[in-house]
Short mmCIF file of N, CA and C in Angstrom, two decimals:
data_model
loop_
_atom_site.label_atom_id
_atom_site.label_comp_id
_atom_site.label_asym_id
_atom_site.label_seq_id
_atom_site.Cartn_x
_atom_site.Cartn_y
_atom_site.Cartn_z
N MET A 5 0.84 -1.17 0.00
CA MET A 5 0.00 0.00 0.00
C MET A 5 0.89 1.24 0.00
N SER A 6 0.55 2.22 -0.82
CA SER A 6 1.35 3.43 -0.86
C SER A 6 1.01 4.35 0.31
N GLU A 7 1.99 5.09 0.74
CA GLU A 7 1.83 6.00 1.86
C GLU A 7 1.27 7.31 1.37
N ARG A 8 0.25 7.82 2.07
CA ARG A 8 -0.35 9.10 1.70
C ARG A 8 0.35 10.20 2.49
N ILE A 9 0.84 11.20 1.79
CA ILE A 9 1.53 12.30 2.43
C ILE A 9 0.56 13.47 2.57
N ILE A 10 0.46 13.98 3.77
CA ILE A 10 -0.39 15.14 4.03
C ILE A 10 0.51 16.35 4.21
N GLU A 11 0.30 17.35 3.38
CA GLU A 11 1.11 18.56 3.42
C GLU A 11 0.41 19.63 4.25
N VAL A 12 1.09 20.16 5.24
CA VAL A 12 0.60 21.28 6.02
C VAL A 12 1.54 22.45 5.72
N VAL A 13 0.95 23.58 5.37
CA VAL A 13 1.74 24.74 4.97
C VAL A 13 1.40 25.93 5.87
N PRO A 14 2.28 26.93 5.90
CA PRO A 14 1.97 28.12 6.69
C PRO A 14 0.69 28.79 6.17
N TYR A 15 0.02 29.53 7.04
CA TYR A 15 -1.19 30.24 6.66
C TYR A 15 -0.93 31.10 5.42
N ASP A 16 -1.89 31.09 4.51
CA ASP A 16 -1.81 31.90 3.29
C ASP A 16 -2.92 32.94 3.35
N PRO A 17 -2.57 34.23 3.38
CA PRO A 17 -3.60 35.25 3.46
C PRO A 17 -4.52 35.31 2.24
N ALA A 18 -4.21 34.56 1.19
CA ALA A 18 -5.07 34.49 0.00
C ALA A 18 -6.25 33.52 0.20
N TRP A 19 -6.19 32.67 1.23
CA TRP A 19 -7.25 31.67 1.42
C TRP A 19 -8.64 32.27 1.57
N PRO A 20 -8.83 33.35 2.33
CA PRO A 20 -10.19 33.90 2.43
C PRO A 20 -10.74 34.36 1.07
N ALA A 21 -9.90 34.97 0.25
CA ALA A 21 -10.35 35.41 -1.07
C ALA A 21 -10.66 34.22 -1.97
N GLN A 22 -9.85 33.17 -1.88
CA GLN A 22 -10.12 31.96 -2.66
C GLN A 22 -11.44 31.33 -2.22
N ALA A 23 -11.69 31.33 -0.92
CA ALA A 23 -12.95 30.79 -0.41
C ALA A 23 -14.12 31.64 -0.89
N ALA A 24 -13.98 32.95 -0.84
CA ALA A 24 -15.06 33.84 -1.27
C ALA A 24 -15.39 33.61 -2.75
N GLU A 25 -14.36 33.42 -3.57
CA GLU A 25 -14.58 33.15 -4.99
C GLU A 25 -15.30 31.80 -5.17
N ALA A 26 -14.86 30.80 -4.43
CA ALA A 26 -15.51 29.48 -4.52
C ALA A 26 -16.96 29.56 -4.07
N ILE A 27 -17.22 30.32 -3.02
CA ILE A 27 -18.59 30.49 -2.53
C ILE A 27 -19.46 31.13 -3.60
N THR A 28 -18.94 32.16 -4.25
CA THR A 28 -19.68 32.81 -5.33
C THR A 28 -19.99 31.83 -6.45
N ASP A 29 -19.01 31.03 -6.83
CA ASP A 29 -19.21 30.04 -7.90
C ASP A 29 -20.26 29.00 -7.51
N VAL A 30 -20.18 28.50 -6.29
CA VAL A 30 -21.12 27.47 -5.84
C VAL A 30 -22.52 28.06 -5.71
N ARG A 31 -22.62 29.28 -5.17
CA ARG A 31 -23.95 29.93 -5.10
C ARG A 31 -24.57 30.02 -6.48
N GLY A 32 -23.78 30.36 -7.49
CA GLY A 32 -24.29 30.44 -8.85
C GLY A 32 -24.74 29.09 -9.38
N ALA A 33 -23.94 28.08 -9.14
CA ALA A 33 -24.27 26.74 -9.63
C ALA A 33 -25.48 26.15 -8.92
N LEU A 34 -25.68 26.55 -7.66
CA LEU A 34 -26.77 25.99 -6.86
C LEU A 34 -27.85 27.03 -6.52
N ALA A 35 -27.96 28.04 -7.36
CA ALA A 35 -28.92 29.12 -7.11
C ALA A 35 -30.31 28.55 -6.81
N GLY A 36 -30.89 29.02 -5.71
CA GLY A 36 -32.21 28.59 -5.32
C GLY A 36 -32.26 27.28 -4.55
N THR A 37 -31.12 26.63 -4.36
CA THR A 37 -31.14 25.34 -3.67
C THR A 37 -30.46 25.38 -2.30
N ILE A 38 -29.49 26.28 -2.12
CA ILE A 38 -28.80 26.33 -0.83
C ILE A 38 -29.26 27.56 -0.04
N THR A 39 -29.28 27.39 1.27
CA THR A 39 -29.71 28.49 2.14
C THR A 39 -28.54 29.21 2.77
N GLU A 40 -27.45 28.50 3.02
CA GLU A 40 -26.24 29.07 3.62
C GLU A 40 -25.03 28.37 3.03
N ILE A 41 -23.91 29.09 3.00
CA ILE A 41 -22.63 28.47 2.62
C ILE A 41 -21.53 29.23 3.33
N GLU A 42 -20.58 28.48 3.89
CA GLU A 42 -19.51 29.09 4.67
C GLU A 42 -18.17 28.42 4.38
N HIS A 43 -17.12 29.19 4.57
CA HIS A 43 -15.74 28.70 4.53
C HIS A 43 -15.47 28.08 5.90
N ILE A 44 -15.08 26.80 5.94
CA ILE A 44 -14.85 26.11 7.20
C ILE A 44 -13.47 25.46 7.20
N GLY A 45 -13.13 24.87 8.30
CA GLY A 45 -11.89 24.11 8.38
C GLY A 45 -10.69 24.98 8.70
N SER A 46 -9.54 24.38 8.67
CA SER A 46 -8.32 25.05 9.11
C SER A 46 -7.93 26.24 8.25
N THR A 47 -8.25 26.23 6.95
CA THR A 47 -7.90 27.39 6.12
C THR A 47 -8.76 28.61 6.45
N ALA A 48 -9.82 28.42 7.22
CA ALA A 48 -10.70 29.52 7.62
C ALA A 48 -10.22 30.21 8.90
N VAL A 49 -9.15 29.68 9.50
CA VAL A 49 -8.65 30.24 10.77
C VAL A 49 -7.42 31.09 10.48
N PRO A 50 -7.53 32.41 10.60
CA PRO A 50 -6.39 33.28 10.31
C PRO A 50 -5.16 32.90 11.12
N GLY A 51 -4.04 32.78 10.42
CA GLY A 51 -2.76 32.50 11.08
C GLY A 51 -2.45 31.04 11.31
N LEU A 52 -3.41 30.15 11.07
CA LEU A 52 -3.22 28.73 11.35
C LEU A 52 -2.61 28.00 10.15
N ALA A 53 -1.56 27.24 10.38
CA ALA A 53 -1.02 26.38 9.32
C ALA A 53 -2.08 25.34 8.98
N ALA A 54 -2.12 24.91 7.72
CA ALA A 54 -3.20 24.02 7.29
C ALA A 54 -2.83 23.27 6.03
N LYS A 55 -3.62 22.23 5.74
CA LYS A 55 -3.54 21.62 4.42
C LYS A 55 -4.10 22.66 3.46
N PRO A 56 -3.47 22.90 2.33
CA PRO A 56 -3.91 23.97 1.43
C PRO A 56 -5.14 23.58 0.59
N ILE A 57 -6.22 23.24 1.29
CA ILE A 57 -7.47 22.86 0.64
C ILE A 57 -8.58 23.70 1.25
N ILE A 58 -9.30 24.43 0.41
CA ILE A 58 -10.41 25.26 0.87
C ILE A 58 -11.63 24.37 1.07
N ASP A 59 -12.16 24.34 2.28
CA ASP A 59 -13.36 23.56 2.59
C ASP A 59 -14.55 24.51 2.73
N LEU A 60 -15.65 24.13 2.12
CA LEU A 60 -16.90 24.87 2.24
C LEU A 60 -17.96 23.94 2.79
N MET A 61 -18.93 24.52 3.48
CA MET A 61 -20.08 23.75 3.94
C MET A 61 -21.33 24.55 3.57
N ALA A 62 -22.27 23.87 2.91
CA ALA A 62 -23.51 24.52 2.51
C ALA A 62 -24.69 23.79 3.10
N ALA A 63 -25.75 24.53 3.37
CA ALA A 63 -27.00 23.95 3.86
C ALA A 63 -28.05 24.08 2.77
N ALA A 64 -28.87 23.04 2.65
CA ALA A 64 -29.94 23.04 1.65
C ALA A 64 -31.19 22.43 2.26
N GLY A 65 -32.33 22.94 1.85
CA GLY A 65 -33.59 22.40 2.34
C GLY A 65 -33.87 21.01 1.80
N GLN A 66 -33.44 20.75 0.57
CA GLN A 66 -33.69 19.47 -0.08
C GLN A 66 -32.42 18.98 -0.76
N LEU A 67 -31.88 17.86 -0.30
CA LEU A 67 -30.68 17.32 -0.93
C LEU A 67 -30.92 16.94 -2.38
N ALA A 68 -32.13 16.51 -2.70
CA ALA A 68 -32.44 16.12 -4.08
C ALA A 68 -32.27 17.30 -5.03
N ALA A 69 -32.56 18.51 -4.57
CA ALA A 69 -32.39 19.70 -5.41
C ALA A 69 -30.92 19.94 -5.71
N VAL A 70 -30.07 19.66 -4.73
CA VAL A 70 -28.62 19.80 -4.94
C VAL A 70 -28.13 18.70 -5.89
N GLU A 71 -28.60 17.48 -5.67
CA GLU A 71 -28.22 16.36 -6.54
C GLU A 71 -28.57 16.65 -7.99
N ALA A 72 -29.67 17.32 -8.21
CA ALA A 72 -30.10 17.65 -9.58
C ALA A 72 -29.14 18.62 -10.25
N ARG A 73 -28.33 19.32 -9.48
CA ARG A 73 -27.36 20.28 -10.02
C ARG A 73 -25.94 19.74 -10.03
N GLU A 74 -25.81 18.44 -9.88
CA GLU A 74 -24.47 17.84 -9.79
C GLU A 74 -23.61 18.16 -11.02
N GLU A 75 -24.21 18.21 -12.18
CA GLU A 75 -23.44 18.52 -13.39
C GLU A 75 -22.87 19.93 -13.33
N ALA A 76 -23.64 20.87 -12.82
CA ALA A 76 -23.14 22.25 -12.69
C ALA A 76 -21.96 22.31 -11.72
N LEU A 77 -22.02 21.55 -10.65
CA LEU A 77 -20.89 21.49 -9.72
C LEU A 77 -19.69 20.81 -10.36
N SER A 78 -19.94 19.80 -11.16
CA SER A 78 -18.87 19.09 -11.86
C SER A 78 -18.11 20.05 -12.79
N ARG A 79 -18.83 20.92 -13.44
CA ARG A 79 -18.19 21.90 -14.33
C ARG A 79 -17.26 22.84 -13.57
N LEU A 80 -17.52 23.01 -12.27
CA LEU A 80 -16.66 23.84 -11.43
C LEU A 80 -15.48 23.05 -10.87
N GLY A 81 -15.46 21.74 -11.13
CA GLY A 81 -14.36 20.91 -10.66
C GLY A 81 -14.67 20.11 -9.41
N TYR A 82 -15.90 20.18 -8.94
CA TYR A 82 -16.28 19.40 -7.77
C TYR A 82 -16.74 18.02 -8.20
N ARG A 83 -16.51 17.04 -7.32
CA ARG A 83 -16.97 15.69 -7.60
C ARG A 83 -17.57 15.13 -6.32
N ARG A 84 -18.52 14.23 -6.48
CA ARG A 84 -19.19 13.63 -5.33
C ARG A 84 -18.25 12.65 -4.63
N ASP A 85 -18.32 12.66 -3.31
CA ASP A 85 -17.58 11.70 -2.49
C ASP A 85 -18.61 10.91 -1.69
N HIS A 86 -18.65 9.63 -1.92
CA HIS A 86 -19.59 8.76 -1.19
C HIS A 86 -18.93 8.31 0.10
N ASN A 87 -19.54 8.66 1.21
CA ASN A 87 -18.96 8.27 2.50
C ASN A 87 -19.95 7.52 3.39
N GLY A 88 -21.13 7.24 2.89
CA GLY A 88 -22.09 6.46 3.65
C GLY A 88 -23.04 7.25 4.52
N MET A 89 -22.89 8.56 4.61
CA MET A 89 -23.82 9.36 5.41
C MET A 89 -25.00 9.75 4.53
N ALA A 90 -26.17 9.22 4.85
CA ALA A 90 -27.35 9.38 4.00
C ALA A 90 -27.92 10.80 3.99
N ASP A 91 -27.65 11.57 5.03
CA ASP A 91 -28.24 12.90 5.11
C ASP A 91 -27.28 14.02 4.69
N ARG A 92 -26.22 13.65 3.97
CA ARG A 92 -25.22 14.63 3.53
C ARG A 92 -24.74 14.30 2.13
N LEU A 93 -24.36 15.34 1.43
CA LEU A 93 -23.68 15.19 0.14
C LEU A 93 -22.30 15.79 0.28
N LEU A 94 -21.30 15.04 -0.14
CA LEU A 94 -19.93 15.55 -0.09
C LEU A 94 -19.35 15.55 -1.48
#
């Protein structure tokens, strides 16, 4: 089995702007389906070293409405991750 390397880097002050841009893109792709979206995780904490991956969390009234827009999210570079939690889409 190959070893997975996790890279942690110093805080990047560009992360909030990258998150804001991603939020704008996701809001557009999921217009009318999500009620809230936020930048979460270690990259959302100013000054904290982190894996250089912007994490977002969105809330939706109906997961089926989000699933119906999966192609729009795919065009933005997002892909579904199946993890077994029935009440969440990742």
